Tab-separated table of C-alpha atoms in Angstrom:
chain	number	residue	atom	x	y	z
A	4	UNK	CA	0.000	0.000	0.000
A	5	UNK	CA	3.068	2.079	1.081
A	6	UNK	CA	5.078	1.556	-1.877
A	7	UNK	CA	1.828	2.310	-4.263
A	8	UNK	CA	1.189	5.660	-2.923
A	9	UNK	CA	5.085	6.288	-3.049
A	10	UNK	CA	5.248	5.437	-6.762
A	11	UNK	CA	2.125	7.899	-7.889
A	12	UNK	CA	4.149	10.310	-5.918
A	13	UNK	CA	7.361	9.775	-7.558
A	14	UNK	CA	5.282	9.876	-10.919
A	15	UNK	CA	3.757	13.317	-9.955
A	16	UNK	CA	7.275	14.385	-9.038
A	17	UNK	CA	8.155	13.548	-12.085
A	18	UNK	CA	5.401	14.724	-14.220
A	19	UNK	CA	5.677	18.230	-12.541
A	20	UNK	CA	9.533	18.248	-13.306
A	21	UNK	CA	10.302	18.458	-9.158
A	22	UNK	CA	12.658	15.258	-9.300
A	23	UNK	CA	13.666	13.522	-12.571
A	24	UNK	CA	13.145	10.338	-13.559
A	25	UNK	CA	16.445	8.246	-12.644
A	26	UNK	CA	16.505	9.301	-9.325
A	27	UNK	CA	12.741	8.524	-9.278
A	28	UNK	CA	13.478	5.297	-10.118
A	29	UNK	CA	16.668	5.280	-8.241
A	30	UNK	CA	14.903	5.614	-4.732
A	31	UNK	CA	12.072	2.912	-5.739
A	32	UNK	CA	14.984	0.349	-6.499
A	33	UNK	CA	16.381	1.003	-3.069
A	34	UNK	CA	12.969	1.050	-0.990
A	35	UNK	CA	12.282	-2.066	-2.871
A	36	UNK	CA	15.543	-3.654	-1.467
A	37	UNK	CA	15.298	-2.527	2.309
A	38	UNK	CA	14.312	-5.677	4.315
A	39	UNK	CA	10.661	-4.640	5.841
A	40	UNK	CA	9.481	-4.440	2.574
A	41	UNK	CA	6.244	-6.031	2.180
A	42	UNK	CA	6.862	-9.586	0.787
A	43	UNK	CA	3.827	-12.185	-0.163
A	44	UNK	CA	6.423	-15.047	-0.285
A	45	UNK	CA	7.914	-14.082	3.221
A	46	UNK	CA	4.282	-13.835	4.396
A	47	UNK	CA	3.345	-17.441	3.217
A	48	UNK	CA	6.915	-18.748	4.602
A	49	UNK	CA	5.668	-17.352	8.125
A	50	UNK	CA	2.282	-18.991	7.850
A	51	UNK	CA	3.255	-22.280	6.789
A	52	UNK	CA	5.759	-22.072	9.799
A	53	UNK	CA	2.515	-21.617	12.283
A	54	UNK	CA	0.677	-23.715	10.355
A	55	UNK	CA	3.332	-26.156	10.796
A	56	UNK	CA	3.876	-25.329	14.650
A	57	UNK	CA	-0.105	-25.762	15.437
A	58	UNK	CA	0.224	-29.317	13.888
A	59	UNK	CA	3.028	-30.439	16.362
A	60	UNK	CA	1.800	-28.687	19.123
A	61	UNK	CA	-1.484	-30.509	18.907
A	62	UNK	CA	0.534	-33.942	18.057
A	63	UNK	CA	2.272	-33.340	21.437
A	64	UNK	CA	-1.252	-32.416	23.167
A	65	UNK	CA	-2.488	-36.148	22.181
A	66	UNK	CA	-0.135	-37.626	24.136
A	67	UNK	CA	-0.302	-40.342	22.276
A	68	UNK	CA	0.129	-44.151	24.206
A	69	UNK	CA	1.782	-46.071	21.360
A	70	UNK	CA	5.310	-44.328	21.527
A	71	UNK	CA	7.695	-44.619	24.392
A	72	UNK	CA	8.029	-41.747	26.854
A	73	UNK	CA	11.308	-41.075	26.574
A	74	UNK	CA	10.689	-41.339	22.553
A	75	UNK	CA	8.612	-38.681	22.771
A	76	UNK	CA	10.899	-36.344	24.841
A	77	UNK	CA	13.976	-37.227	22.788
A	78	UNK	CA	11.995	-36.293	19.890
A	79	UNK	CA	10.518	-32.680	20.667
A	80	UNK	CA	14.248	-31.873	22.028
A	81	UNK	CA	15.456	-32.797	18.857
A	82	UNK	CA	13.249	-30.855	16.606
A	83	UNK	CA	14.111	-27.681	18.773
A	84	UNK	CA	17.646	-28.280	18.080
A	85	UNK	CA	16.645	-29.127	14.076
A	86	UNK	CA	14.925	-26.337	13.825
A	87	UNK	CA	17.438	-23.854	15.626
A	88	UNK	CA	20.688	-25.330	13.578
A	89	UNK	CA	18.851	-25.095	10.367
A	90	UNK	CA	17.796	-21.271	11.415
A	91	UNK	CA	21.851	-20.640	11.977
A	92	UNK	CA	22.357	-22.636	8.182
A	93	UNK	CA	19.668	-20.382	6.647
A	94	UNK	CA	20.931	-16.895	8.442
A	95	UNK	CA	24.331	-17.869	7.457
A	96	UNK	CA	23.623	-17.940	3.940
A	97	UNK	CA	21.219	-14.909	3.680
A	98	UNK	CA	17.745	-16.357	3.827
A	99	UNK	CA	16.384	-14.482	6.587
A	100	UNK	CA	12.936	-14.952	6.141
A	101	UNK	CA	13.245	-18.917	6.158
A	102	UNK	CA	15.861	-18.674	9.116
A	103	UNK	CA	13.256	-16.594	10.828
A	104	UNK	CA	10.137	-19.104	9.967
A	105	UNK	CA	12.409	-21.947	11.040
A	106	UNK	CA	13.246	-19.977	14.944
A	107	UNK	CA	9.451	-19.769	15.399
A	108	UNK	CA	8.820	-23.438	14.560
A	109	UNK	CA	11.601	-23.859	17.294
A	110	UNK	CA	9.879	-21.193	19.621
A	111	UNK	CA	6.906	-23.165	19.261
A	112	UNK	CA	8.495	-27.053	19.583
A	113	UNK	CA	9.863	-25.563	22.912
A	114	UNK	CA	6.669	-24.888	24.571
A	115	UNK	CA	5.349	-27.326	23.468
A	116	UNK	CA	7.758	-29.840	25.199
A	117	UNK	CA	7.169	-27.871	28.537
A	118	UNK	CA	3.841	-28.909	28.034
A	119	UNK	CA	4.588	-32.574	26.862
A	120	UNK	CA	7.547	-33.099	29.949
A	121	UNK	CA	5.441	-31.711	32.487
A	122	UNK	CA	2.452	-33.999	31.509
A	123	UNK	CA	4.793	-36.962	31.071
A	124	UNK	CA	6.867	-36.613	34.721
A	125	UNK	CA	4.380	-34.544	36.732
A	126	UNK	CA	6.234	-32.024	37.434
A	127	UNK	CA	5.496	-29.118	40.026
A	128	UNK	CA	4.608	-25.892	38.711
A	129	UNK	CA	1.789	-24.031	37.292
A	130	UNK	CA	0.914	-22.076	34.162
A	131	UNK	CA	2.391	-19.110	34.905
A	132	UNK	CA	5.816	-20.834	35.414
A	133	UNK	CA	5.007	-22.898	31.982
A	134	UNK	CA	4.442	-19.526	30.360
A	135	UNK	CA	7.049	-18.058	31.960
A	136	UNK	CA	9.731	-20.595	30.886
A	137	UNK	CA	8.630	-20.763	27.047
A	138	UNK	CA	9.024	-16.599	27.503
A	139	UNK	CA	12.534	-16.828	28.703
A	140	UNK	CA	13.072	-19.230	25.853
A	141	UNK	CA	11.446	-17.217	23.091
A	142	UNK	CA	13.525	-14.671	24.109
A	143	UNK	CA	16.918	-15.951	24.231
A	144	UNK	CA	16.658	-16.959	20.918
A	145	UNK	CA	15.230	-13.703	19.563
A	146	UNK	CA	18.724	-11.956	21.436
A	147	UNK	CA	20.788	-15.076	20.073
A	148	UNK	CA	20.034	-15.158	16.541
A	149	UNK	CA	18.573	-11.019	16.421
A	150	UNK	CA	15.558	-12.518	14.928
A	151	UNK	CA	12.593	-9.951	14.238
A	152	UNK	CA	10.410	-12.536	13.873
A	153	UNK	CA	10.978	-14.421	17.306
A	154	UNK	CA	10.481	-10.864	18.690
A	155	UNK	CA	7.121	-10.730	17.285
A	156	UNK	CA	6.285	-14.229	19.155
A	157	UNK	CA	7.480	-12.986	22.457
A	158	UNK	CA	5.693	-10.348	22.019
A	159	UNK	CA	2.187	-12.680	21.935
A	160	UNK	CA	3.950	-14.767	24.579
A	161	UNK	CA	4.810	-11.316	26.768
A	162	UNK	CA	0.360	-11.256	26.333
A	163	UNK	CA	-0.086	-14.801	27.739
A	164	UNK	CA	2.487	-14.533	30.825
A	165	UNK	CA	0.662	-11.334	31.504
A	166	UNK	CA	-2.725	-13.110	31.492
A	167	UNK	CA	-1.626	-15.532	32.963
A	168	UNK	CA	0.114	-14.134	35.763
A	169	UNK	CA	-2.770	-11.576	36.835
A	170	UNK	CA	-5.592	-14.416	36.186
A	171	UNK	CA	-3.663	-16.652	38.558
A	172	UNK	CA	-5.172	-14.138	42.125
A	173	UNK	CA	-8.459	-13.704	39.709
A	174	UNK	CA	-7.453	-10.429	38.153
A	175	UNK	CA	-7.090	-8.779	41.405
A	176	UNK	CA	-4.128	-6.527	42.181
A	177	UNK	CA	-0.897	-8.276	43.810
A	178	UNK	CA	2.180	-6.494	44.445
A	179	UNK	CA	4.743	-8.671	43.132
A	180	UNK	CA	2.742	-10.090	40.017
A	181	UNK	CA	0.182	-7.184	39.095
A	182	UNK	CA	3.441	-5.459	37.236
A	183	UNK	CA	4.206	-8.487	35.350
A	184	UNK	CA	2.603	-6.693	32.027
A	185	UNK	CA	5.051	-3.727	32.430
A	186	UNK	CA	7.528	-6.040	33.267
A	187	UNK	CA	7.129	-7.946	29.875
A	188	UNK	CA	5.964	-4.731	28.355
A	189	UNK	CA	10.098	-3.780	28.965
A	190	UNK	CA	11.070	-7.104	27.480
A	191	UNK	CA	9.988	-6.379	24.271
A	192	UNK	CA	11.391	-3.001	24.061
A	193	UNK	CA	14.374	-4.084	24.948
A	194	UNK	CA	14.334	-7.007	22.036
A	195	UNK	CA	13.370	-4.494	19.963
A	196	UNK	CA	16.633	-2.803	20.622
A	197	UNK	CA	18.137	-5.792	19.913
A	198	UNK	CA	16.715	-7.295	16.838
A	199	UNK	CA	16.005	-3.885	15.089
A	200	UNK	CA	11.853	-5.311	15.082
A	201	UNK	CA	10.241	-1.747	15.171
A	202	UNK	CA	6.510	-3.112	14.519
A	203	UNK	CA	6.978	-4.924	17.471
A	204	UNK	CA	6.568	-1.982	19.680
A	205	UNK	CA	2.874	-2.332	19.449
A	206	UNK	CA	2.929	-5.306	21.641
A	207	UNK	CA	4.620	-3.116	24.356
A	208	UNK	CA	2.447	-0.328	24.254
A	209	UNK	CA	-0.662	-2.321	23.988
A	210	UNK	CA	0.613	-4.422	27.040
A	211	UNK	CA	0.431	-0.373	29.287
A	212	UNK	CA	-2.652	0.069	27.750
A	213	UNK	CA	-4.251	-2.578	28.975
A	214	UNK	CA	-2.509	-3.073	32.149
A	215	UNK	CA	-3.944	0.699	32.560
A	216	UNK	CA	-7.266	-0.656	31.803
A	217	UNK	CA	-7.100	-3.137	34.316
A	218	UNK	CA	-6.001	-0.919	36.903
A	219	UNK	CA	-9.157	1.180	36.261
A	220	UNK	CA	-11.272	-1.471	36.803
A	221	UNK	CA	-9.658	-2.444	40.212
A	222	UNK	CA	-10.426	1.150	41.284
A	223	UNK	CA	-13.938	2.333	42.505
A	224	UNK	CA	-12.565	6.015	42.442
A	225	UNK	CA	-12.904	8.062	39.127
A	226	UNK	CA	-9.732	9.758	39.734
A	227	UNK	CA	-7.390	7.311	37.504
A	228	UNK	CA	-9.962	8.179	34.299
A	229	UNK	CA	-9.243	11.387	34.832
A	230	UNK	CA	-5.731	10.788	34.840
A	231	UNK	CA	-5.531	8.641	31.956
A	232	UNK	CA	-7.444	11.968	30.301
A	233	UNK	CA	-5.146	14.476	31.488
A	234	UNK	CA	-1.905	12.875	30.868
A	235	UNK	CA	-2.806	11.066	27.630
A	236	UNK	CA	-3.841	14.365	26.405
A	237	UNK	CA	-0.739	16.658	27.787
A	238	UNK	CA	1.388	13.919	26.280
A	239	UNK	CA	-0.237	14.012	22.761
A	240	UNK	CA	0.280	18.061	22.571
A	241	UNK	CA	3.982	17.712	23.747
A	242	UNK	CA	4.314	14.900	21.251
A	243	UNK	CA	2.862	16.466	18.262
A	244	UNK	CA	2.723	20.524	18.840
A	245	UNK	CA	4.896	22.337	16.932
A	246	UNK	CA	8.443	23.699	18.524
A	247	UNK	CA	7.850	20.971	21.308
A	248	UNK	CA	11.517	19.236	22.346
A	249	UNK	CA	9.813	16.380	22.292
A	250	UNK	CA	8.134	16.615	18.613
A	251	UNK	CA	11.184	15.832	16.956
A	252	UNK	CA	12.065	12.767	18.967
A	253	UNK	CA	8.192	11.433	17.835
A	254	UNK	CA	8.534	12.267	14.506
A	255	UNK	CA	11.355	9.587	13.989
A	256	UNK	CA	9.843	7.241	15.969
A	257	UNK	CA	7.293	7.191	13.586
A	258	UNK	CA	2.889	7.369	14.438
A	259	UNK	CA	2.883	5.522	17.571
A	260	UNK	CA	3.984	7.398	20.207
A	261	UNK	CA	1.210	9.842	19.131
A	262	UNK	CA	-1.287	7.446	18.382
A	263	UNK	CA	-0.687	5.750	21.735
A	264	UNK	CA	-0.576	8.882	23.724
A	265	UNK	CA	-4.204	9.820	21.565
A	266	UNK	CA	-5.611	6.277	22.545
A	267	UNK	CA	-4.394	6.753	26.160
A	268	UNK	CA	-6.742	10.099	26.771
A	269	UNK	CA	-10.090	7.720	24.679
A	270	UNK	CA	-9.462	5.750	27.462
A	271	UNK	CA	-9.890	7.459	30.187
A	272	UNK	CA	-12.525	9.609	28.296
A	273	UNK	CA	-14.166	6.421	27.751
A	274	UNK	CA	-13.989	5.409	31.281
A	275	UNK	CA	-15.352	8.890	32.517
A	276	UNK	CA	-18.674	8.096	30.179
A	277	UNK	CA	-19.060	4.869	32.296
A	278	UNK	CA	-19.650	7.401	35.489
A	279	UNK	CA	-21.277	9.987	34.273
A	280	UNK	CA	-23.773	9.346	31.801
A	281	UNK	CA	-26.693	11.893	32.606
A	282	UNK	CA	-27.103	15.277	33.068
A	283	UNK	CA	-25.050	18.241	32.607
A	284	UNK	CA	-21.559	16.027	33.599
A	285	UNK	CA	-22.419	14.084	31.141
A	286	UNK	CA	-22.797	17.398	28.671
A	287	UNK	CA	-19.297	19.221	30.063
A	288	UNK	CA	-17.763	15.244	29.458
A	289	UNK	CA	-19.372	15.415	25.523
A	290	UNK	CA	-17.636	19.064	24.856
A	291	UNK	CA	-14.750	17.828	26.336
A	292	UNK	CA	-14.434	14.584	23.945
A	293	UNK	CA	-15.652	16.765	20.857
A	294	UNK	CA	-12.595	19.179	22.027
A	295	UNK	CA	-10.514	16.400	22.396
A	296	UNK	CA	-11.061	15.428	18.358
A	297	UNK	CA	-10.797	18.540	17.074
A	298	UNK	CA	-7.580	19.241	18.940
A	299	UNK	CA	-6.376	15.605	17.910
A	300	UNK	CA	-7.195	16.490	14.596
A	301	UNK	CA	-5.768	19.910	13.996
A	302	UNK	CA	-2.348	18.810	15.667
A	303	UNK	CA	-1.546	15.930	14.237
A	304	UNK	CA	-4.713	14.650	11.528
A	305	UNK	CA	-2.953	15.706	8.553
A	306	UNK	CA	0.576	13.622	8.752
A	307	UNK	CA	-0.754	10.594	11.298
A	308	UNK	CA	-3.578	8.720	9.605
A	309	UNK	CA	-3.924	6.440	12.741
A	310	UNK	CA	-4.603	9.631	14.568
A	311	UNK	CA	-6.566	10.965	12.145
A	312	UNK	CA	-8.629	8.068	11.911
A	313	UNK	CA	-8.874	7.384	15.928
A	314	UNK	CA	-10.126	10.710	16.264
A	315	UNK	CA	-13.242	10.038	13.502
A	316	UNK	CA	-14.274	7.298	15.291
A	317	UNK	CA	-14.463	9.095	18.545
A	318	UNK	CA	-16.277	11.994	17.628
A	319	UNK	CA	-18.943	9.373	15.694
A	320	UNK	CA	-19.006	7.248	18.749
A	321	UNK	CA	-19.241	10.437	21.260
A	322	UNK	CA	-22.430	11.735	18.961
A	323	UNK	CA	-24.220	8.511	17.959
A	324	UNK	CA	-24.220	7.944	21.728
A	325	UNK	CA	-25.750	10.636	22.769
A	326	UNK	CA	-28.446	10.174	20.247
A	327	UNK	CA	-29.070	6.833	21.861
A	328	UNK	CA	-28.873	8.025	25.638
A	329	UNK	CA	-31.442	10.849	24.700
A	330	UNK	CA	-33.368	8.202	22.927
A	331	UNK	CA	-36.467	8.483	25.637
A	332	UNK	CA	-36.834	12.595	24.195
A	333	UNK	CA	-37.646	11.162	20.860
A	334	UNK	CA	-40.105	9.668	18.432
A	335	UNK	CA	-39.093	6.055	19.765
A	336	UNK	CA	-36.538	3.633	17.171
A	337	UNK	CA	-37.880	5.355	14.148
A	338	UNK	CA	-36.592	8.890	15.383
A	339	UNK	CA	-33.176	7.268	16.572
A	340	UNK	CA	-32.462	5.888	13.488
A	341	UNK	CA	-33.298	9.308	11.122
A	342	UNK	CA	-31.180	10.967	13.753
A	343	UNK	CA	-28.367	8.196	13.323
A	344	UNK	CA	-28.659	8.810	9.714
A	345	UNK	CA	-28.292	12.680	9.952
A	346	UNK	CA	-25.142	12.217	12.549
A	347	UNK	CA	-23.367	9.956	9.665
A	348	UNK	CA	-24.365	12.613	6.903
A	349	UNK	CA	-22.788	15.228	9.090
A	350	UNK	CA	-19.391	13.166	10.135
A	351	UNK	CA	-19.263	12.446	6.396
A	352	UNK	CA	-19.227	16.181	5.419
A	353	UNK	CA	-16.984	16.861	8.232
A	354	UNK	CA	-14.584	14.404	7.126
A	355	UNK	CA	-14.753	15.432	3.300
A	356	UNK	CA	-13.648	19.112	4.413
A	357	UNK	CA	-10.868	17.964	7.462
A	358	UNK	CA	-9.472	15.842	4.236
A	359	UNK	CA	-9.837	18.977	1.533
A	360	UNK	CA	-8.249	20.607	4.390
A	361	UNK	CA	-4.942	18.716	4.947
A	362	UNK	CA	-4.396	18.118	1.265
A	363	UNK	CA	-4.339	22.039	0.989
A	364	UNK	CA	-2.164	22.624	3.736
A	365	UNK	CA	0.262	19.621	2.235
A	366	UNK	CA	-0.009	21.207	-0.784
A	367	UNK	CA	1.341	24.816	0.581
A	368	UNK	CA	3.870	22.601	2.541
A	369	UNK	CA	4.901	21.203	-0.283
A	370	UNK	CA	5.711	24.858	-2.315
């Protein structure tokens, strides 16, 4: 998608006379070549190594009677060590995206024989030692072999230890475990420093999120809402405002600080709606949302499309429900559902003139 929008650029460029054709072409040829370019066949390789993974690990789940126990263990220790030598044989001669798809079969074999040695030789322990020990393995090998991909599997793993961890005292707060998501959440930020895996950060910031989500719902105070408001929003303006020391150290990080800092201050707007959801609160907490959007949008809609599009969903969220909470001061369904139709009519022709309204202001940019 990226590289299609770059080319009708480039072509533009071109056709306008800004940049000439060789170098046009020139700069295609080398984003073509950079390694996090979108591949099909490295997207199939990965899939057939899950694919592939699923099948064993559900082999090992039968348990089945017929083969020997120590057959079985001999045999899920030696497709770990298959799978990690032939990773080394494919990184050594330049097939990355094999070497990666053959660490995550090995990622996988490994928990699975936690699973399958455990079951075999009762062994103490729980799931959240399991979890924790297939972690630890996933990422050793992502630090070993600098593998982006592995990093992308701890990353679902740093999810289940988290779960797993905090459903263990039935999602209530303890002081030792309850930071286990942050804990993990630092994990993969530091594999990411590592192995070079930027998408990967999304597993880390998703992890505070909803570690901060779960913290809200362990509090009967509405204090940490308005927190999550405050500071998600204060961060957002230092991260995207103009002049800010702090704007330039975003903008090469890329959308997601902003974007995360944006989805931070939905939440705790979101959780705020959960408390006050009648009467003039409830009217200060709609302007405040609208504001929100707009402020979202002017700062930082034109160059972050994940902003851009957060904040139109918000803003028809925040007005479709407040048609349906003032549903009782209507004609009944009929009534809600003209007034639903008006609300989309109205975010559609507000959305038609924020877009006419960054494409002018590129345009200046661009002169």
């Amino acid at each position: 998608m990226y590289r299609g929008r770059l080319k009708r650029d480039f072509d533009l460029w071109v056709e306008k006379g800004m940049v000439a054709r060789p170098a046009a072409d020139a700069m295609l040829a080398e984003y073509d070549q950079r390694r996090s370019t979108f591949s099909v066949g490295g997207v199939l390789t990965m899939l057939a190594a899950l694919l592939i993974s699923a099948s064993i690990l559900l082999l090992i789940a039968a348990n089945w009677e017929e083969i020997p126990r120590g057959a079985k263990v001999i045999s899920v220790v030696a497709l770990i060590w298959i799978f990690h030598l032939s990773a080394g044989v494919a990184f050594a001669r330049g097939a990355d995206r094999l070497g990666g798809a053959a660490l995550v079969l090995g990622t996988m074999c490994f928990g699975g024989a936690i699973a399958l040695i455990g079951q075999l030789y009762h062994l103490s322990g729980d799931t959240v030692d399991a979890m924790l020990l297939w972690f630890a393995g996933a990422v050793a090998s992502a630090v070993l072999f600098r593998s982006e991909a592995v990093t992308v599997a701890a990353g679902f793993l740093a999810f289940a230890v988290s779960f797993a961890m905090v459903d263990q005292f039935d999602w209530q707060w303890d002081w030792l475990y309850g930071w286990s998501p942050i804990a993990c959440a630092l994990v993969v930020l530091a594999l990411i420093y590592r192995t070079g895996a930027e998408r990967a950060r999304h597993f880390a910031y998703l992890l505070g999120l909803a570690w901060l989500g779960w913290l809200y719902g362990l509090s009967e105070e509405v204090w940490p809402a308005v927190v999550y408001a405050l500071v998600g929003t204060l961060s957002f303006v230092a991260l995207t405002v103009k002049g800010s020391p702090l704007e330039a150290i975003a903008r090469r990080a890329g959308a997601a600080p902003a974007f995360y800092a944006c989805a931070l201050a939905v939440l705790g707007l979101l959780a705020l709606h959960f408390e006050y959801d009648a009467g003039g609160r409830l009217a200060v907490l709609a302007a405040a949302t609208i504001a929100f959007v707009l402020l979202a949008l002017a700062l930082a809609g034109r160059d972050n499309g994940a902003v851009r599009y957060l904040a139109y969903t918000v803003f028809a969220g925040e007005v479709l429900y407040l048609s349906f909470v003032t549903i009782d001061s209507m004609l009944g369904t009929s009534g809600f559902f003209l007034l639903s139709g008006l609300v989309v009519a109205v975010l559609a022709f507000v959305v038609v003139r924020m877009e006419k309204l960054f494409a002018r202001r590129a345009e200046e940019a661009g002169r």
